[in-house]
Amino acid sequence: MKIHEYQAKEILSRYGVAVPDSRVAATPDEAEAAAEKLGGRVVVKAQIHAGGRGKAGGVALVDSPARARQMAEDLLGLPLVTHQNGPRGQVVRRLLIERAMDISRELYAGMVVDREAAGIALILSGEGGMEIEQLAMSRPDAILRARVHPVGGLMPYQIRQLAFQLGLDKQQVQKAVEFLGAMVRAFIDLDTSLVEINPLVLTRDGDMLALDAKLNLDDNAAFRHPDIAALRDVEQEEPAEVEASRHDLSYVRLDGNIGCMVNGAGLAMATMDIIKLYGGEPANFLDVGGGTDAARVAAAFKIILSDPNVKAVLVNIFGGIVRCDVIAQGVVAAVEEMGIEVPLVVRLQGTKQGEGVEILKESKLDIVPAETMKEAAELAVKAAGGAL
């Protein structure tokens, strides 16, 4: 679960992560008043769940409250399109008005779950403000890494070693011990999957501040942090994904034209792979889960068909815990309620396979049956009009 920058900074500041003085504004009047309180020279930042805001015109340094107001009028209520959120963009409903800092140096600090090492990784760089993925490819030597103990965290001596490698002086090293120590505590305590400070700045007054902050909560741990879970902004999310979450469905919208309904994440990934192998493009990842019922299947089907890009639907079910007849009942119910104007390819294998196939046949629906994944993928790609 993602939250806004202003929310991330408020949470991290509770742990001792230093942040600039700021105000949140939802109207031009509030933006102007916030800039006035902060001294006039401020940075106005659009609050959306995407990076690349600066390049898209969503972040600007202004030198007066009047300019802050103008910036608010230009941004609020309109979509901001960045390289991360696609051509539709995300609507800006809040701004962060932040006191401008006199910066002497920009750094990068991030923490992620390192699945390969089965642990937590701290990533640092002396070149902040850049996209860390690009820096890792172009200059991997500019990135420092450290493994964080999941209980003990990061020891002060480890932080000192890293800080000296970044070229910090003695006073700055002590600031780094305090700042990064607080960041590690927040990461572990809050069950986050990502904490990123980019840039982490050193000011000419000797302060170390999080000029930007990103914090993602692990959805599986949301029940342990209801206060943070309550910060979820569904208006920033794909509507179909929000609807799917209400039915406990795992759904991610993609850019293709073949809708996929599958049970099990592994089979879902394999289904998308084989669609691409035969020249097609999946329109979504959708896992109905192992313990589903007809109602959830019907809901899943409706979500798939809500995407106007879908030109064909592939249902690929292996009946283990979930039975093929239950899936068939859900498909029939959804199609009878909504109607369907695109080809439907169905592959049912496993528990109650015969009963499921019979239900589909008796429904008199226009369904293309398939026996193997290869056959199902080829039929779906052909039905959708071939390769994109």
mmCIF file of C-alpha atoms in Angstrom:
data_model
loop_
_atom_site.group_PDB
_atom_site.id
_atom_site.type_symbol
_atom_site.label_atom_id
_atom_site.label_comp_id
_atom_site.label_asym_id
_atom_site.label_seq_id
_atom_site.Cartn_x
_atom_site.Cartn_y
_atom_site.Cartn_z
ATOM 1 C CA MET A 1 0.000 0.000 0.000
ATOM 2 C CA LYS A 2 1.343 3.399 -1.019
ATOM 3 C CA ILE A 3 0.831 6.631 0.877
ATOM 4 C CA HIS A 4 1.521 10.247 -0.011
ATOM 5 C CA GLU A 5 4.810 12.028 0.606
ATOM 6 C CA TYR A 6 3.355 14.289 3.298
ATOM 7 C CA GLN A 7 1.977 11.242 5.132
ATOM 8 C CA ALA A 8 5.292 9.378 4.869
ATOM 9 C CA LYS A 9 7.184 12.346 6.272
ATOM 10 C CA GLU A 10 4.795 12.721 9.190
ATOM 11 C CA ILE A 11 5.176 9.029 10.067
ATOM 12 C CA LEU A 12 8.958 8.952 9.659
ATOM 13 C CA SER A 13 9.348 12.090 11.753
ATOM 14 C CA ARG A 14 7.831 10.203 14.704
ATOM 15 C CA TYR A 15 10.885 7.946 14.612
ATOM 16 C CA GLY A 16 13.347 10.813 14.493
ATOM 17 C CA VAL A 17 13.806 11.221 10.742
ATOM 18 C CA ALA A 18 14.339 14.952 10.237
ATOM 19 C CA VAL A 19 12.074 16.620 7.643
ATOM 20 C CA PRO A 20 11.656 20.230 6.458
ATOM 21 C CA ASP A 21 8.894 22.406 7.886
ATOM 22 C CA SER A 22 5.824 22.124 5.666
ATOM 23 C CA ARG A 23 2.044 22.464 5.316
ATOM 24 C CA VAL A 24 -0.567 20.533 3.302
ATOM 25 C CA ALA A 25 -2.934 22.469 1.037
ATOM 26 C CA ALA A 26 -6.076 21.352 -0.771
ATOM 27 C CA THR A 27 -7.074 24.754 -2.202
ATOM 28 C CA PRO A 28 -5.244 27.758 -3.704
ATOM 29 C CA ASP A 29 -6.154 29.782 -0.602
ATOM 30 C CA GLU A 30 -4.556 27.178 1.655
ATOM 31 C CA ALA A 31 -1.459 27.061 -0.542
ATOM 32 C CA GLU A 32 -1.037 30.831 -0.379
ATOM 33 C CA ALA A 33 -1.554 30.898 3.393
ATOM 34 C CA ALA A 34 0.920 28.040 3.883
ATOM 35 C CA ALA A 35 3.581 29.814 1.847
ATOM 36 C CA GLU A 36 3.020 32.971 3.880
ATOM 37 C CA LYS A 37 3.552 31.103 7.153
ATOM 38 C CA LEU A 38 6.680 29.398 5.831
ATOM 39 C CA GLY A 39 8.364 32.598 4.753
ATOM 40 C CA GLY A 40 7.346 32.995 1.129
ATOM 41 C CA ARG A 41 10.132 31.071 -0.595
ATOM 42 C CA VAL A 42 8.777 27.527 -0.753
ATOM 43 C CA VAL A 43 8.657 24.371 -2.819
ATOM 44 C CA VAL A 44 5.205 23.350 -4.072
ATOM 45 C CA LYS A 45 4.824 19.597 -4.568
ATOM 46 C CA ALA A 46 1.916 17.757 -6.153
ATOM 47 C CA GLN A 47 0.849 14.809 -3.995
ATOM 48 C CA ILE A 48 0.233 11.728 -6.142
ATOM 49 C CA HIS A 49 1.300 8.086 -5.879
ATOM 50 C CA ALA A 50 3.998 8.285 -8.548
ATOM 51 C CA GLY A 51 7.579 9.349 -9.019
ATOM 52 C CA GLY A 52 8.880 11.704 -11.687
ATOM 53 C CA ARG A 53 6.691 14.560 -10.468
ATOM 54 C CA GLY A 54 9.406 17.161 -10.973
ATOM 55 C CA LYS A 55 9.967 16.297 -14.635
ATOM 56 C CA ALA A 56 6.197 16.385 -15.187
ATOM 57 C CA GLY A 57 5.851 19.897 -13.765
ATOM 58 C CA GLY A 58 4.444 18.806 -10.433
ATOM 59 C CA VAL A 59 7.253 20.259 -8.281
ATOM 60 C CA ALA A 60 8.416 23.872 -8.392
ATOM 61 C CA LEU A 61 10.374 26.347 -6.300
ATOM 62 C CA VAL A 62 8.423 29.598 -5.940
ATOM 63 C CA ASP A 63 9.506 32.867 -4.352
ATOM 64 C CA SER A 64 6.204 34.271 -3.087
ATOM 65 C CA PRO A 65 2.811 33.255 -1.679
ATOM 66 C CA ALA A 66 1.179 34.597 -4.834
ATOM 67 C CA ARG A 67 3.248 32.231 -6.990
ATOM 68 C CA ALA A 68 2.342 29.357 -4.643
ATOM 69 C CA ARG A 69 -1.303 30.193 -5.210
ATOM 70 C CA GLN A 70 -0.827 30.253 -8.973
ATOM 71 C CA MET A 71 0.919 26.884 -8.847
ATOM 72 C CA ALA A 72 -1.989 25.473 -6.867
ATOM 73 C CA GLU A 73 -4.483 26.780 -9.405
ATOM 74 C CA ASP A 74 -2.480 25.134 -12.184
ATOM 75 C CA LEU A 75 -2.242 21.729 -10.477
ATOM 76 C CA LEU A 76 -5.218 21.031 -8.217
ATOM 77 C CA GLY A 77 -8.015 18.981 -9.726
ATOM 78 C CA LEU A 78 -6.053 18.063 -12.842
ATOM 79 C CA PRO A 79 -4.228 14.832 -13.748
ATOM 80 C CA LEU A 80 -0.443 14.824 -13.548
ATOM 81 C CA VAL A 81 1.153 12.453 -16.055
ATOM 82 C CA THR A 82 4.584 11.046 -15.204
ATOM 83 C CA HIS A 83 6.671 8.203 -16.614
ATOM 84 C CA GLN A 84 5.415 6.015 -13.752
ATOM 85 C CA ASN A 85 1.640 6.428 -13.959
ATOM 86 C CA GLY A 86 0.869 6.124 -17.654
ATOM 87 C CA PRO A 87 -1.003 8.366 -20.102
ATOM 88 C CA ARG A 88 -4.073 8.813 -17.879
ATOM 89 C CA GLY A 89 -2.025 10.212 -15.010
ATOM 90 C CA GLN A 90 -3.360 10.769 -11.491
ATOM 91 C CA VAL A 91 -5.475 13.671 -10.296
ATOM 92 C CA VAL A 92 -3.759 16.093 -7.911
ATOM 93 C CA ARG A 93 -5.981 16.766 -4.893
ATOM 94 C CA ARG A 94 -3.390 17.950 -2.368
ATOM 95 C CA LEU A 95 -0.142 19.889 -2.398
ATOM 96 C CA LEU A 96 2.749 19.861 0.021
ATOM 97 C CA ILE A 97 4.030 23.384 0.622
ATOM 98 C CA GLU A 98 7.548 23.081 2.030
ATOM 99 C CA ARG A 99 10.085 25.638 3.203
ATOM 100 C CA ALA A 100 12.923 25.928 0.675
ATOM 101 C CA MET A 101 16.262 24.559 1.921
ATOM 102 C CA ASP A 102 19.767 25.888 1.345
ATOM 103 C CA ILE A 103 21.276 22.624 0.119
ATOM 104 C CA SER A 104 24.967 21.835 0.056
ATOM 105 C CA ARG A 105 24.768 18.175 -1.041
ATOM 106 C CA GLU A 106 22.212 15.573 -2.116
ATOM 107 C CA LEU A 107 22.426 11.877 -1.166
ATOM 108 C CA TYR A 108 20.223 8.829 -1.614
ATOM 109 C CA ALA A 109 18.992 6.445 1.090
ATOM 110 C CA GLY A 110 16.574 3.559 0.619
ATOM 111 C CA MET A 111 15.524 0.353 2.311
ATOM 112 C CA VAL A 112 13.862 -2.635 0.661
ATOM 113 C CA VAL A 113 13.127 -6.276 1.348
ATOM 114 C CA ASP A 114 15.950 -8.169 -0.376
ATOM 115 C CA ARG A 115 14.214 -11.396 -1.393
ATOM 116 C CA GLU A 116 17.355 -12.903 -2.867
ATOM 117 C CA ALA A 117 19.208 -12.518 0.431
ATOM 118 C CA ALA A 118 16.043 -13.189 2.493
ATOM 119 C CA GLY A 119 16.626 -10.037 4.503
ATOM 120 C CA ILE A 120 16.500 -6.249 4.570
ATOM 121 C CA ALA A 121 18.876 -4.149 2.474
ATOM 122 C CA LEU A 122 19.968 -0.565 3.070
ATOM 123 C CA ILE A 123 21.014 1.191 -0.130
ATOM 124 C CA LEU A 124 23.007 4.430 -0.089
ATOM 125 C CA SER A 125 24.546 6.662 -2.710
ATOM 126 C CA GLY A 126 26.424 9.929 -2.760
ATOM 127 C CA GLU A 127 24.387 10.951 -5.816
ATOM 128 C CA GLY A 128 20.875 11.814 -4.685
ATOM 129 C CA GLY A 129 18.082 13.156 -6.823
ATOM 130 C CA MET A 130 18.679 10.535 -9.510
ATOM 131 C CA GLU A 131 16.581 7.460 -10.200
ATOM 132 C CA ILE A 132 18.398 4.698 -8.369
ATOM 133 C CA GLU A 133 17.578 2.119 -11.065
ATOM 134 C CA GLN A 134 19.342 4.180 -13.740
ATOM 135 C CA LEU A 135 22.297 4.838 -11.458
ATOM 136 C CA ALA A 136 22.608 1.126 -10.684
ATOM 137 C CA MET A 137 22.875 0.358 -14.395
ATOM 138 C CA SER A 138 25.174 3.219 -15.410
ATOM 139 C CA ARG A 139 27.384 3.473 -12.307
ATOM 140 C CA PRO A 140 26.981 0.486 -9.986
ATOM 141 C CA ASP A 141 30.134 1.522 -8.121
ATOM 142 C CA ALA A 142 28.269 4.622 -6.873
ATOM 143 C CA ILE A 143 25.905 2.501 -4.775
ATOM 144 C CA LEU A 144 26.629 1.175 -1.283
ATOM 145 C CA ARG A 145 24.695 -1.709 0.256
ATOM 146 C CA ALA A 146 24.399 -3.121 3.756
ATOM 147 C CA ARG A 147 22.349 -5.971 5.182
ATOM 148 C CA VAL A 148 20.112 -5.040 8.099
ATOM 149 C CA HIS A 149 19.442 -7.509 10.891
ATOM 150 C CA PRO A 150 15.643 -7.983 11.156
ATOM 151 C CA VAL A 151 15.738 -7.741 14.968
ATOM 152 C CA GLY A 152 18.921 -5.873 15.878
ATOM 153 C CA GLY A 153 18.670 -3.421 13.000
ATOM 154 C CA LEU A 154 21.810 -1.627 11.842
ATOM 155 C CA MET A 155 24.623 -1.073 14.334
ATOM 156 C CA PRO A 156 26.044 2.482 14.696
ATOM 157 C CA TYR A 157 29.500 1.303 13.628
ATOM 158 C CA GLN A 158 28.020 -0.009 10.370
ATOM 159 C CA ILE A 159 26.411 3.360 9.673
ATOM 160 C CA ARG A 160 29.696 5.164 10.468
ATOM 161 C CA GLN A 161 31.559 2.967 7.998
ATOM 162 C CA LEU A 162 29.007 3.701 5.290
ATOM 163 C CA ALA A 163 28.980 7.421 6.080
ATOM 164 C CA PHE A 164 32.768 7.670 5.771
ATOM 165 C CA GLN A 165 32.527 5.870 2.412
ATOM 166 C CA LEU A 166 30.114 8.591 1.297
ATOM 167 C CA GLY A 167 32.742 11.187 2.168
ATOM 168 C CA LEU A 168 30.929 12.735 5.128
ATOM 169 C CA ASP A 169 32.861 14.665 7.767
ATOM 170 C CA LYS A 170 32.813 13.836 11.482
ATOM 171 C CA GLN A 171 29.807 16.026 12.295
ATOM 172 C CA GLN A 172 27.854 14.730 9.301
ATOM 173 C CA VAL A 173 28.686 11.133 10.231
ATOM 174 C CA GLN A 174 26.983 11.587 13.598
ATOM 175 C CA LYS A 175 23.951 13.066 11.843
ATOM 176 C CA ALA A 176 23.906 10.029 9.568
ATOM 177 C CA VAL A 177 23.979 7.640 12.552
ATOM 178 C CA GLU A 178 20.900 9.337 13.997
ATOM 179 C CA PHE A 179 19.059 9.719 10.681
ATOM 180 C CA LEU A 180 19.654 6.241 9.252
ATOM 181 C CA GLY A 181 19.124 4.610 12.637
ATOM 182 C CA ALA A 182 15.677 6.214 12.820
ATOM 183 C CA MET A 183 14.942 5.142 9.261
ATOM 184 C CA VAL A 184 15.836 1.512 10.040
ATOM 185 C CA ARG A 185 13.622 1.494 13.146
ATOM 186 C CA ALA A 186 10.692 2.814 11.145
ATOM 187 C CA PHE A 187 11.180 0.219 8.412
ATOM 188 C CA ILE A 188 11.161 -2.698 10.858
ATOM 189 C CA ASP A 189 8.451 -1.419 13.209
ATOM 190 C CA LEU A 190 6.002 -0.542 10.443
ATOM 191 C CA ASP A 191 6.363 -3.731 8.359
ATOM 192 C CA THR A 192 7.162 -1.665 5.291
ATOM 193 C CA SER A 193 8.269 -3.047 1.949
ATOM 194 C CA LEU A 194 10.003 0.186 0.919
ATOM 195 C CA VAL A 195 11.332 3.333 2.552
ATOM 196 C CA GLU A 196 13.084 5.728 0.186
ATOM 197 C CA ILE A 197 14.596 9.142 0.858
ATOM 198 C CA ASN A 198 15.588 10.784 -2.408
ATOM 199 C CA PRO A 199 17.119 13.183 -2.042
ATOM 200 C CA LEU A 200 18.507 13.023 1.462
ATOM 201 C CA VAL A 201 20.057 16.472 1.764
ATOM 202 C CA LEU A 202 22.793 18.123 3.751
ATOM 203 C CA THR A 203 22.093 21.821 4.323
ATOM 204 C CA ARG A 204 24.647 24.573 4.641
ATOM 205 C CA ASP A 205 23.577 24.878 8.292
ATOM 206 C CA GLY A 206 24.722 21.292 8.910
ATOM 207 C CA ASP A 207 21.318 19.605 9.029
ATOM 208 C CA MET A 208 20.450 16.273 7.394
ATOM 209 C CA LEU A 209 16.868 16.207 6.102
ATOM 210 C CA ALA A 210 14.519 14.014 4.087
ATOM 211 C CA LEU A 211 13.676 16.345 1.215
ATOM 212 C CA ASP A 212 11.447 13.663 -0.289
ATOM 213 C CA ALA A 213 10.088 10.470 1.247
ATOM 214 C CA LYS A 214 8.346 7.362 0.004
ATOM 215 C CA LEU A 215 6.902 4.683 2.285
ATOM 216 C CA ASN A 216 5.083 1.543 1.139
ATOM 217 C CA LEU A 217 3.304 -0.688 3.657
ATOM 218 C CA ASP A 218 3.211 -4.453 3.156
ATOM 219 C CA ASP A 219 -0.476 -5.187 2.491
ATOM 220 C CA ASN A 220 -0.222 -8.445 4.420
ATOM 221 C CA ALA A 221 0.706 -6.484 7.556
ATOM 222 C CA ALA A 222 -1.958 -3.794 7.223
ATOM 223 C CA PHE A 223 -4.053 -5.363 9.980
ATOM 224 C CA ARG A 224 -1.205 -4.670 12.433
ATOM 225 C CA HIS A 225 -1.128 -0.967 11.525
ATOM 226 C CA PRO A 226 -4.731 0.223 11.204
ATOM 227 C CA ASP A 227 -3.667 3.855 11.631
ATOM 228 C CA ILE A 228 -1.493 3.653 8.517
ATOM 229 C CA ALA A 229 -3.951 1.451 6.616
ATOM 230 C CA ALA A 230 -6.525 4.205 7.164
ATOM 231 C CA LEU A 231 -4.325 6.549 5.096
ATOM 232 C CA ARG A 232 -5.014 4.579 1.914
ATOM 233 C CA ASP A 233 -6.086 6.911 -0.886
ATOM 234 C CA VAL A 234 -8.172 4.783 -3.252
ATOM 235 C CA GLU A 235 -8.625 7.755 -5.599
ATOM 236 C CA GLN A 236 -4.961 7.324 -6.523
ATOM 237 C CA GLU A 237 -5.407 3.662 -7.424
ATOM 238 C CA GLU A 238 -6.741 1.865 -10.477
ATOM 239 C CA PRO A 239 -10.541 1.575 -9.877
ATOM 240 C CA ALA A 240 -10.643 -2.041 -11.029
ATOM 241 C CA GLU A 241 -7.861 -2.952 -8.596
ATOM 242 C CA VAL A 242 -9.760 -1.279 -5.759
ATOM 243 C CA GLU A 243 -12.903 -3.217 -6.669
ATOM 244 C CA ALA A 244 -10.894 -6.456 -6.824
ATOM 245 C CA SER A 245 -9.515 -5.871 -3.336
ATOM 246 C CA ARG A 246 -13.086 -5.666 -1.999
ATOM 247 C CA HIS A 247 -13.612 -9.247 -3.205
ATOM 248 C CA ASP A 248 -10.203 -10.497 -1.991
ATOM 249 C CA LEU A 249 -9.017 -10.909 -5.573
ATOM 250 C CA SER A 250 -5.430 -10.349 -6.700
ATOM 251 C CA TYR A 251 -5.746 -8.131 -9.775
ATOM 252 C CA VAL A 252 -3.264 -5.953 -11.632
ATOM 253 C CA ARG A 253 -4.248 -4.141 -14.804
ATOM 254 C CA LEU A 254 -1.812 -4.352 -17.717
ATOM 255 C CA ASP A 255 -1.648 -2.871 -21.214
ATOM 256 C CA GLY A 256 -2.658 -5.889 -23.345
ATOM 257 C CA ASN A 257 -5.969 -7.048 -24.806
ATOM 258 C CA ILE A 258 -6.403 -10.623 -23.495
ATOM 259 C CA GLY A 259 -8.187 -10.787 -20.156
ATOM 260 C CA CYS A 260 -6.973 -13.595 -17.880
ATOM 261 C CA MET A 261 -8.816 -15.388 -15.074
ATOM 262 C CA VAL A 262 -6.628 -17.977 -13.362
ATOM 263 C CA ASN A 263 -6.403 -19.665 -9.973
ATOM 264 C CA GLY A 264 -3.013 -19.552 -8.294
ATOM 265 C CA ALA A 265 -0.307 -16.916 -8.756
ATOM 266 C CA GLY A 266 2.127 -19.348 -10.363
ATOM 267 C CA LEU A 267 -0.382 -20.519 -12.955
ATOM 268 C CA ALA A 268 -1.401 -16.898 -13.568
ATOM 269 C CA MET A 269 2.206 -15.928 -14.310
ATOM 270 C CA ALA A 270 2.644 -18.974 -16.545
ATOM 271 C CA THR A 271 -0.570 -18.085 -18.383
ATOM 272 C CA MET A 272 0.644 -14.547 -19.081
ATOM 273 C CA ASP A 273 4.002 -15.919 -20.234
ATOM 274 C CA ILE A 274 2.470 -18.367 -22.691
ATOM 275 C CA ILE A 275 0.147 -15.684 -24.067
ATOM 276 C CA LYS A 276 3.212 -13.567 -24.823
ATOM 277 C CA LEU A 277 5.027 -16.619 -26.221
ATOM 278 C CA TYR A 278 2.314 -16.979 -28.866
ATOM 279 C CA GLY A 279 2.333 -13.307 -29.781
ATOM 280 C CA GLY A 280 -0.372 -11.895 -27.529
ATOM 281 C CA GLU A 281 -0.415 -9.419 -24.654
ATOM 282 C CA PRO A 282 -2.237 -10.051 -21.343
ATOM 283 C CA ALA A 283 -4.616 -7.308 -20.226
ATOM 284 C CA ASN A 284 -4.310 -8.215 -16.568
ATOM 285 C CA PHE A 285 -3.028 -10.483 -13.837
ATOM 286 C CA LEU A 286 -5.979 -11.978 -11.969
ATOM 287 C CA ASP A 287 -5.732 -14.750 -9.385
ATOM 288 C CA VAL A 288 -9.120 -15.851 -8.033
ATOM 289 C CA GLY A 289 -7.357 -17.888 -5.326
ATOM 290 C CA GLY A 290 -7.630 -21.446 -4.154
ATOM 291 C CA GLY A 291 -10.742 -21.162 -1.981
ATOM 292 C CA THR A 292 -12.979 -19.142 -4.247
ATOM 293 C CA ASP A 293 -16.720 -19.446 -4.895
ATOM 294 C CA ALA A 294 -19.107 -18.661 -7.740
ATOM 295 C CA ALA A 295 -19.763 -15.120 -6.486
ATOM 296 C CA ARG A 296 -16.081 -14.199 -6.464
ATOM 297 C CA VAL A 297 -15.606 -15.717 -9.901
ATOM 298 C CA ALA A 298 -18.512 -13.633 -11.192
ATOM 299 C CA ALA A 299 -16.973 -10.517 -9.624
ATOM 300 C CA ALA A 300 -13.627 -11.340 -11.234
ATOM 301 C CA PHE A 301 -15.255 -11.760 -14.615
ATOM 302 C CA LYS A 302 -16.975 -8.386 -14.330
ATOM 303 C CA ILE A 303 -13.691 -6.700 -13.422
ATOM 304 C CA ILE A 304 -11.972 -8.201 -16.473
ATOM 305 C CA LEU A 305 -14.766 -7.076 -18.797
ATOM 306 C CA SER A 306 -14.721 -3.551 -17.337
ATOM 307 C CA ASP A 307 -11.460 -2.983 -19.230
ATOM 308 C CA PRO A 308 -12.419 -1.637 -22.696
ATOM 309 C CA ASN A 309 -9.116 -2.890 -24.133
ATOM 310 C CA VAL A 310 -10.066 -6.543 -23.600
ATOM 311 C CA LYS A 311 -10.723 -8.234 -26.947
ATOM 312 C CA ALA A 312 -10.796 -11.830 -25.676
ATOM 313 C CA VAL A 313 -10.920 -13.604 -22.305
ATOM 314 C CA LEU A 314 -8.946 -16.686 -21.305
ATOM 315 C CA VAL A 315 -10.139 -18.659 -18.274
ATOM 316 C CA ASN A 316 -7.421 -21.124 -17.244
ATOM 317 C CA ILE A 317 -8.297 -23.169 -14.152
ATOM 318 C CA PHE A 318 -6.586 -26.115 -12.525
ATOM 319 C CA GLY A 319 -9.045 -27.654 -10.086
ATOM 320 C CA GLY A 320 -7.355 -28.523 -6.838
ATOM 321 C CA ILE A 321 -8.865 -26.853 -3.801
ATOM 322 C CA VAL A 322 -11.162 -24.845 -6.055
ATOM 323 C CA ARG A 323 -13.463 -27.036 -8.167
ATOM 324 C CA CYS A 324 -13.952 -26.608 -11.889
ATOM 325 C CA ASP A 325 -17.745 -26.742 -11.546
ATOM 326 C CA VAL A 326 -17.662 -23.761 -9.159
ATOM 327 C CA ILE A 327 -15.619 -21.781 -11.666
ATOM 328 C CA ALA A 328 -18.014 -22.743 -14.459
ATOM 329 C CA GLN A 329 -21.026 -21.626 -12.394
ATOM 330 C CA GLY A 330 -19.394 -18.255 -11.745
ATOM 331 C CA VAL A 331 -18.516 -17.726 -15.404
ATOM 332 C CA VAL A 332 -22.049 -18.593 -16.529
ATOM 333 C CA ALA A 333 -23.604 -16.308 -13.896
ATOM 334 C CA ALA A 334 -21.407 -13.375 -14.878
ATOM 335 C CA VAL A 335 -21.933 -13.777 -18.608
ATOM 336 C CA GLU A 336 -25.704 -14.159 -18.243
ATOM 337 C CA GLU A 337 -25.866 -11.008 -16.117
ATOM 338 C CA MET A 338 -23.497 -8.847 -18.141
ATOM 339 C CA GLY A 339 -23.544 -10.383 -21.561
ATOM 340 C CA ILE A 340 -20.292 -10.802 -23.422
ATOM 341 C CA GLU A 341 -19.227 -9.337 -26.739
ATOM 342 C CA VAL A 342 -15.707 -10.760 -26.895
ATOM 343 C CA PRO A 343 -14.550 -14.355 -27.497
ATOM 344 C CA LEU A 344 -14.250 -16.531 -24.384
ATOM 345 C CA VAL A 345 -11.674 -19.333 -24.237
ATOM 346 C CA VAL A 346 -11.991 -21.722 -21.286
ATOM 347 C CA ARG A 347 -9.588 -24.408 -20.104
ATOM 348 C CA LEU A 348 -10.712 -26.479 -17.104
ATOM 349 C CA GLN A 349 -8.507 -29.234 -15.698
ATOM 350 C CA GLY A 350 -8.637 -31.148 -12.412
ATOM 351 C CA THR A 351 -11.267 -31.571 -9.709
ATOM 352 C CA LYS A 352 -14.849 -31.745 -11.077
ATOM 353 C CA GLN A 353 -13.522 -31.033 -14.572
ATOM 354 C CA GLY A 354 -16.264 -33.055 -16.278
ATOM 355 C CA GLU A 355 -19.019 -31.362 -14.302
ATOM 356 C CA GLY A 356 -17.563 -27.955 -15.075
ATOM 357 C CA VAL A 357 -17.375 -28.630 -18.793
ATOM 358 C CA GLU A 358 -20.951 -29.908 -18.754
ATOM 359 C CA ILE A 359 -22.192 -26.733 -17.026
ATOM 360 C CA LEU A 360 -20.583 -24.632 -19.741
ATOM 361 C CA LYS A 361 -22.075 -26.768 -22.501
ATOM 362 C CA GLU A 362 -25.578 -26.635 -21.027
ATOM 363 C CA SER A 363 -25.375 -22.854 -20.729
ATOM 364 C CA LYS A 364 -25.418 -22.551 -24.535
ATOM 365 C CA LEU A 365 -22.851 -19.754 -24.216
ATOM 366 C CA ASP A 366 -20.472 -19.095 -27.093
ATOM 367 C CA ILE A 367 -17.390 -20.611 -25.437
ATOM 368 C CA VAL A 368 -14.222 -21.869 -27.109
ATOM 369 C CA PRO A 369 -12.992 -24.934 -25.152
ATOM 370 C CA ALA A 370 -9.307 -25.822 -24.813
ATOM 371 C CA GLU A 371 -7.503 -28.864 -23.436
ATOM 372 C CA THR A 372 -3.922 -27.630 -23.035
ATOM 373 C CA MET A 373 -2.329 -24.303 -22.109
ATOM 374 C CA LYS A 374 -0.722 -24.172 -25.543
ATOM 375 C CA GLU A 375 -4.066 -24.596 -27.251
ATOM 376 C CA ALA A 376 -5.755 -22.100 -24.921
ATOM 377 C CA ALA A 377 -3.102 -19.443 -25.522
ATOM 378 C CA GLU A 378 -3.124 -19.881 -29.292
ATOM 379 C CA LEU A 379 -6.920 -19.688 -29.406
ATOM 380 C CA ALA A 380 -7.018 -16.578 -27.177
ATOM 381 C CA VAL A 381 -4.356 -14.764 -29.224
ATOM 382 C CA LYS A 382 -6.168 -15.596 -32.444
ATOM 383 C CA ALA A 383 -9.523 -14.524 -30.991
ATOM 384 C CA ALA A 384 -8.076 -11.200 -29.844
ATOM 385 C CA GLY A 385 -6.891 -10.430 -33.352
ATOM 386 C CA GLY A 386 -3.384 -11.848 -33.277
ATOM 387 C CA ALA A 387 -0.158 -10.275 -32.034
ATOM 388 C CA LEU A 388 -0.218 -6.640 -30.962
#
